[in-house]
PDB file of C-alpha atoms in Angstrom:
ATOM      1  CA  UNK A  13     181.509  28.382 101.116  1.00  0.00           C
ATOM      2  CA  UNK A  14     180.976  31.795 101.738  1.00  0.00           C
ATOM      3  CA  UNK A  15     181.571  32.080 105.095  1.00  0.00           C
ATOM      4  CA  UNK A  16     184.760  29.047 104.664  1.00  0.00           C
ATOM      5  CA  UNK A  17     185.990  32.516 101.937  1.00  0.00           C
ATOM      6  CA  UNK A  18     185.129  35.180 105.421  1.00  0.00           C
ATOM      7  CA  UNK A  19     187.022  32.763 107.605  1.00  0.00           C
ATOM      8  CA  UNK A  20     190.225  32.010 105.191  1.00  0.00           C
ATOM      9  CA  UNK A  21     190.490  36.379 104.858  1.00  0.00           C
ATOM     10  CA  UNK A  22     190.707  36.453 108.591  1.00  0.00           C
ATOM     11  CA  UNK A  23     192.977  33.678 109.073  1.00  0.00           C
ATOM     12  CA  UNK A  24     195.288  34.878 106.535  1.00  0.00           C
ATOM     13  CA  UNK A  25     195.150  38.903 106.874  1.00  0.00           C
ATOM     14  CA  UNK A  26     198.495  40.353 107.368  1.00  0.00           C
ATOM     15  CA  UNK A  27     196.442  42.862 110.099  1.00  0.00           C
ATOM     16  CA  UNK A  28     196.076  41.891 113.353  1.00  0.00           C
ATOM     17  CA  UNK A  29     192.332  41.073 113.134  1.00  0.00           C
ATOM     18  CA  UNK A  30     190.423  40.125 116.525  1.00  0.00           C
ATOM     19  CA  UNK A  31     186.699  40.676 118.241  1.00  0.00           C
ATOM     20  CA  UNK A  32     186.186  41.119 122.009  1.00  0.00           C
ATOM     21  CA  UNK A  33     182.799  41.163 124.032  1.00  0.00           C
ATOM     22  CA  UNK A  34     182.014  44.533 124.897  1.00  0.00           C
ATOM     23  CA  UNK A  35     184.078  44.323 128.077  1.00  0.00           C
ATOM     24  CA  UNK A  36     187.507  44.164 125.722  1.00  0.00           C
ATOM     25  CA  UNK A  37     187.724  39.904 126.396  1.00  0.00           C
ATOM     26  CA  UNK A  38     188.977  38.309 123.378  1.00  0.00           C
ATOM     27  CA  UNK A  39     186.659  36.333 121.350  1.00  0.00           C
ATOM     28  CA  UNK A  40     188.217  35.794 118.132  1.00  0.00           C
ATOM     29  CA  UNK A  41     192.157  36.651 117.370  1.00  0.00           C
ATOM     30  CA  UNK A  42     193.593  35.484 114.024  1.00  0.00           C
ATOM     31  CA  UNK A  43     197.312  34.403 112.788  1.00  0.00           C
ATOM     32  CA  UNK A  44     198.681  38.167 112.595  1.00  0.00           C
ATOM     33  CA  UNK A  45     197.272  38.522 116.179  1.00  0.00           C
ATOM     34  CA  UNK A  46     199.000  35.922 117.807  1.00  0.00           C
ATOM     35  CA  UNK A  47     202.624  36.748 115.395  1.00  0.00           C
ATOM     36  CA  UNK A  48     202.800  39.877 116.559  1.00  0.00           C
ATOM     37  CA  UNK A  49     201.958  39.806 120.114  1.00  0.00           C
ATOM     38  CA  UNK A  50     203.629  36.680 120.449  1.00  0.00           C
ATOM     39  CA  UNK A  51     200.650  35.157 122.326  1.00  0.00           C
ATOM     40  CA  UNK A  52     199.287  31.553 121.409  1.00  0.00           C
ATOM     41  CA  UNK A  53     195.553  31.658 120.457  1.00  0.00           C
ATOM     42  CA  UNK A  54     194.047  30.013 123.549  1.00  0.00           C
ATOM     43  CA  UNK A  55     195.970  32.198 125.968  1.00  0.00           C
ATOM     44  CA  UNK A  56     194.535  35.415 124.179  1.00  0.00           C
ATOM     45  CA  UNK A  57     190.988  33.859 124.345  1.00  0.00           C
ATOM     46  CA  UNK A  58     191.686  34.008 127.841  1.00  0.00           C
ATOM     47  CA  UNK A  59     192.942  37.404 127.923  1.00  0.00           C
ATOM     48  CA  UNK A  60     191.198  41.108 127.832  1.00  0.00           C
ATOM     49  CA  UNK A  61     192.587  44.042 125.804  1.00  0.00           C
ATOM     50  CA  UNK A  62     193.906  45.538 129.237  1.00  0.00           C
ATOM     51  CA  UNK A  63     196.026  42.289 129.462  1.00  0.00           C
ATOM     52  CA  UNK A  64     197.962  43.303 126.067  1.00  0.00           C
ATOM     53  CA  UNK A  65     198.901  47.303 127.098  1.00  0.00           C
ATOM     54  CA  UNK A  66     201.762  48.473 129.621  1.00  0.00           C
ATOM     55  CA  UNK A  67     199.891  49.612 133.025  1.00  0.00           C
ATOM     56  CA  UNK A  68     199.669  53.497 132.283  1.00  0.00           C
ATOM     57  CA  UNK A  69     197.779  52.751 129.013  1.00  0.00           C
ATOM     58  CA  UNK A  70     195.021  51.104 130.132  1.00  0.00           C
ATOM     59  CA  UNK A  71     193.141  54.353 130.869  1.00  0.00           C
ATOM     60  CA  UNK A  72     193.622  54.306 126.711  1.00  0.00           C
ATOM     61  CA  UNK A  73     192.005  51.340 126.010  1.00  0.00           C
ATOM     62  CA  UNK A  74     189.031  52.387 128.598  1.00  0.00           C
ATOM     63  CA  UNK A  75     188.560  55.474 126.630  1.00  0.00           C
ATOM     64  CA  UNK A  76     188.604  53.289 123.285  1.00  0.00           C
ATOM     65  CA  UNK A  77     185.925  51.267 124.473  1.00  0.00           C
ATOM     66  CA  UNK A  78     183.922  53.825 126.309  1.00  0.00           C
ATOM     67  CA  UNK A  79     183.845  55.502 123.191  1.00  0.00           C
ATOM     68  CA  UNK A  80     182.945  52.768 121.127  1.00  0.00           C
ATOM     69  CA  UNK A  81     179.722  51.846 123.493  1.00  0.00           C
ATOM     70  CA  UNK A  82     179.366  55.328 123.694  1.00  0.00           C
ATOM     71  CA  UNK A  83     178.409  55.479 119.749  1.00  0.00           C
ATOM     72  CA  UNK A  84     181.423  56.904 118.644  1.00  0.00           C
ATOM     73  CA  UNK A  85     182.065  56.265 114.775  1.00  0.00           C
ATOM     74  CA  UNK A  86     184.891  54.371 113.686  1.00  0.00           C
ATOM     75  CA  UNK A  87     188.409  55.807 113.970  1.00  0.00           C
ATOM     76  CA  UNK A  88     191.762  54.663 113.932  1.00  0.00           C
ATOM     77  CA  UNK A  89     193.491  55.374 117.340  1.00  0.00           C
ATOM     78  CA  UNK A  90     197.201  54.696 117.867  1.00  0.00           C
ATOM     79  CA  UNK A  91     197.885  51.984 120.936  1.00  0.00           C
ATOM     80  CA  UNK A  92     201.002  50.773 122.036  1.00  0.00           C
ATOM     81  CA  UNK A  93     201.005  47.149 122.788  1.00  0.00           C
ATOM     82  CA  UNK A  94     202.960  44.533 124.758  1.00  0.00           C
ATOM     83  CA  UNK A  95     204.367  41.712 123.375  1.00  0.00           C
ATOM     84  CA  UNK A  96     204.772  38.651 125.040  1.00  0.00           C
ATOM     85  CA  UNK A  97     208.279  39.508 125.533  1.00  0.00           C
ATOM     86  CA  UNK A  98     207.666  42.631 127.016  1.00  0.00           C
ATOM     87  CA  UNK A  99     208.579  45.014 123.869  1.00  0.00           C
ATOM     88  CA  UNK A 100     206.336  47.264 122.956  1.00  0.00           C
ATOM     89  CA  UNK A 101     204.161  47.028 119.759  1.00  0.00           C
ATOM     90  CA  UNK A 102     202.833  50.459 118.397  1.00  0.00           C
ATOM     91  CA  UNK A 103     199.350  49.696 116.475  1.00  0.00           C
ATOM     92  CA  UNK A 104     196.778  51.651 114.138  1.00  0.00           C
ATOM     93  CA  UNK A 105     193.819  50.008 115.449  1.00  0.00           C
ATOM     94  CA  UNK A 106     190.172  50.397 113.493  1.00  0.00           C
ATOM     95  CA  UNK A 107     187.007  48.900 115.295  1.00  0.00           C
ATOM     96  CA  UNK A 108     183.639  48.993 115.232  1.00  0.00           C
ATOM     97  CA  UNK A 109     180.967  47.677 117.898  1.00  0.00           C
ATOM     98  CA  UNK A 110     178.094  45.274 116.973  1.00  0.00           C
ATOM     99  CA  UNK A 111     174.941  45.115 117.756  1.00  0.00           C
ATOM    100  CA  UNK A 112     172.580  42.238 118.527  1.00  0.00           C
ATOM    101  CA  UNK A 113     168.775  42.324 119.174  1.00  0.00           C
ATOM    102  CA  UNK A 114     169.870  46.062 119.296  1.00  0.00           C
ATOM    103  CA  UNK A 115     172.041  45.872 122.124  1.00  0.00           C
ATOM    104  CA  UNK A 116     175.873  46.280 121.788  1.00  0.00           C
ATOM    105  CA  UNK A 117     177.520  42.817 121.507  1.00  0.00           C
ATOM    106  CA  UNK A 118     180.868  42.450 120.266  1.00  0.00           C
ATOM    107  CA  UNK A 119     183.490  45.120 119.234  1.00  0.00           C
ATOM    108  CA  UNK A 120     185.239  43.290 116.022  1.00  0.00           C
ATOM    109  CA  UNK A 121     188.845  44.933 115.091  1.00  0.00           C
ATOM    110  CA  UNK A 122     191.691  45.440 112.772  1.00  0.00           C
ATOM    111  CA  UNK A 123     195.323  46.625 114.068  1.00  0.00           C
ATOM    112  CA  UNK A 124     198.380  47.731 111.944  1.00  0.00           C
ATOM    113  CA  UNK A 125     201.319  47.141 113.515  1.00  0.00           C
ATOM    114  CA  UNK A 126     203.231  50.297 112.651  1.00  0.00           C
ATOM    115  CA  UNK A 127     206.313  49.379 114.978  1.00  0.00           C
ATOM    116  CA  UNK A 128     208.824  50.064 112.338  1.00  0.00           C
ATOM    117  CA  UNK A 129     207.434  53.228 110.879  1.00  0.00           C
ATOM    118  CA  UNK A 130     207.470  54.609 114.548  1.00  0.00           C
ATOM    119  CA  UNK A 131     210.691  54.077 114.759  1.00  0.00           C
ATOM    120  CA  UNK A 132     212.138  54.835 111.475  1.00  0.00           C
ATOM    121  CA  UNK A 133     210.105  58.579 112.178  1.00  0.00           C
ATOM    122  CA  UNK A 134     211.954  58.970 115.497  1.00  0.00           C
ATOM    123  CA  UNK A 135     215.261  58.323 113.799  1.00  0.00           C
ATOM    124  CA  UNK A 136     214.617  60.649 111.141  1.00  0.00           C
ATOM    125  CA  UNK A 137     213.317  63.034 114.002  1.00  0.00           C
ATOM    126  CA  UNK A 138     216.775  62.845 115.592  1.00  0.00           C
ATOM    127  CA  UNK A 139     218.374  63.166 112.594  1.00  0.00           C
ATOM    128  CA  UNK A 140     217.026  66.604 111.884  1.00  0.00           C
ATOM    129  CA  UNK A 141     218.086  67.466 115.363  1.00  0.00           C
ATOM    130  CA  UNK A 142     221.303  66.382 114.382  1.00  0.00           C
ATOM    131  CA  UNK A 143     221.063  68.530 111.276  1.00  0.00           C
ATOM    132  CA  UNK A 144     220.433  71.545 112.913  1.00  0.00           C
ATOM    133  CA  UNK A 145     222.958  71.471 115.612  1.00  0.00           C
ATOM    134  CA  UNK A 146     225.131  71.262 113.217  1.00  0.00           C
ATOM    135  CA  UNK A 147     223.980  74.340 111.336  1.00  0.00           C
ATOM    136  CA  UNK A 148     223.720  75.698 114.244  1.00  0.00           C
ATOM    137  CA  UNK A 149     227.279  75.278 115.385  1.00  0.00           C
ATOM    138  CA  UNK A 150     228.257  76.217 111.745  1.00  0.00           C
ATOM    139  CA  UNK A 151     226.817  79.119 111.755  1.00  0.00           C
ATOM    140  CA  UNK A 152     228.369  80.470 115.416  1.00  0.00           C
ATOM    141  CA  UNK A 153     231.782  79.350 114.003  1.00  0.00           C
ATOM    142  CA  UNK A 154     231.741  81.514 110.742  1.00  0.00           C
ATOM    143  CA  UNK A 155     230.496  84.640 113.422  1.00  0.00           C
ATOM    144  CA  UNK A 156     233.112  83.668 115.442  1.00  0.00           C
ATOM    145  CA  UNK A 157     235.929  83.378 112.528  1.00  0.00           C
ATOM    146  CA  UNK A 158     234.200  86.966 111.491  1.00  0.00           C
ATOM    147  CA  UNK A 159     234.934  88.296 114.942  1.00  0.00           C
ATOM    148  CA  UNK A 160     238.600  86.643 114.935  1.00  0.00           C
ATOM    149  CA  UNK A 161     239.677  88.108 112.099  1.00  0.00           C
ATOM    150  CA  UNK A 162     239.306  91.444 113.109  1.00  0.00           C
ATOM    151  CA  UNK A 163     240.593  91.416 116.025  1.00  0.00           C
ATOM    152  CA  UNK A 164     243.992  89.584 114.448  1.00  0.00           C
ATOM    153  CA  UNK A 165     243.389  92.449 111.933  1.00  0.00           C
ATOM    154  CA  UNK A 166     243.876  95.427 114.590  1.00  0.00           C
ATOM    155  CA  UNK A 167     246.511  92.938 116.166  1.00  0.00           C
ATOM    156  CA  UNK A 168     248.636  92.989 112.932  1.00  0.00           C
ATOM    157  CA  UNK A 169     247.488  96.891 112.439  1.00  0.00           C
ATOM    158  CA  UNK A 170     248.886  97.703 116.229  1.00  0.00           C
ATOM    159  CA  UNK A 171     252.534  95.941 115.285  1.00  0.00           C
ATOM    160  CA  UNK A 172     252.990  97.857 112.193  1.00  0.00           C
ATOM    161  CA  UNK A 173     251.882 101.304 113.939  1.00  0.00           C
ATOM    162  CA  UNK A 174     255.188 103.912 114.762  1.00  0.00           C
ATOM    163  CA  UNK A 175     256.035 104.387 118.204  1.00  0.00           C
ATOM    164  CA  UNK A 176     256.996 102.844 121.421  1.00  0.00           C
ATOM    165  CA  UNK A 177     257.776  99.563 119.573  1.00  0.00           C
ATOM    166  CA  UNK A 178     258.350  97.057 122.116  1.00  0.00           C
ATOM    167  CA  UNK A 179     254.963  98.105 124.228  1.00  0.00           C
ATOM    168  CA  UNK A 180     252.836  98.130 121.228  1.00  0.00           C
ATOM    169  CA  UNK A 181     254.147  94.295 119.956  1.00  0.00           C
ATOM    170  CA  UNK A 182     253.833  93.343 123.329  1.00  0.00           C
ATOM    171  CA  UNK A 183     250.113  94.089 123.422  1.00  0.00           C
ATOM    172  CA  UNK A 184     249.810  92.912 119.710  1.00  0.00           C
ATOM    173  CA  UNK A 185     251.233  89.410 121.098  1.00  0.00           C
ATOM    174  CA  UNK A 186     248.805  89.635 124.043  1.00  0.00           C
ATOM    175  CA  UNK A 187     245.935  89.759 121.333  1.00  0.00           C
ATOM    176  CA  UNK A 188     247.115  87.517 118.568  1.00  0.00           C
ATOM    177  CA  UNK A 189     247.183  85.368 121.316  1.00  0.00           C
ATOM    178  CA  UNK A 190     243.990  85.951 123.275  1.00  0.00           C
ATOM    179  CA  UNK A 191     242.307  85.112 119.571  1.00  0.00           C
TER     180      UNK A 191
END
């Protein structure tokens, strides 16, 4: 019963939960697993970690694992991950290796798909980009208004000054206009 309970948790966890052998080959890969990487279970029993990451990420998943074997404790390292379709899949993933007759065995795993988050923190990162341009551009406007009005100031200043009238309107015109 106990281990129909163990079985029914990893069938039904909304986490992608899986276990490779210590070379990254799937050995176990439950419902979430195949949902979100759009992969039936019998391919991905067929399949190695490497098969499920974009070409330059590999190296990644080599360090994981290295790590891992290496005696590394659990962590949670950030992977991106292809789906079937060829989108990519950003994951939290947690693992731990196993040992059996004191020799590393299996490396069992639990990934987050974080997809959403990732990009719902990149639109909030472009919206504060956004945001400060236009404080930005704000702020040189009201310097530039600042400048503007005086120099329509001395404009208005140079018309209303005595003298040779029609020289000193014509340069007031020239920079009333300039402005």
């Amino acid at each position: 019963q106990g281990e129909a309970r163990l079985r029914e948790l990893f069938e039904n966890a909304t986490d992608m939960m899986y276990s490779t052998d210590i070379e990254g080959n799937f050995r176990s890969v439950n419902k979430a697993f195949q949902y979100t990487t759009g992969y039936g279970r019998e391919e991905l029993l067929h399949m190695n970690l490497r098969d499920l990451v974009f070409p330059h990420d590999r190296e990644e998943i080599d360090r994981i694992l290295l790590s891992r074997l290496g005696g590394a404790d659990r962590s949670i390292d950030e992977v991106v991950l292809r789906h079937r379709d060829g989108r990519k899949i950003y994951a939290e993933v947690s693992n731990r290796l196993v040992f059996e007759g004191g020799k590393p065995s299996i490396i069992q795993g639990i990934a987050r798909d974080v997809t959403e988050r990732k990009l719902l923190e990149a639109q909030l990162r472009q919206s504060q980009k956004m945001e400060a341009v236009g404080t930005l551009a704000g702020g040189i406007a009201h310097d530039f208004n600042n400048l503007l009005t005086g120099i329509l100031g001395f404009a208005d200043l140079l018309k209303a000054r005595p003298g040779d009238r029609e020289k000193t309107l014509e340069a007031a015109e020239i920079i009333q206009k300039a402005a």
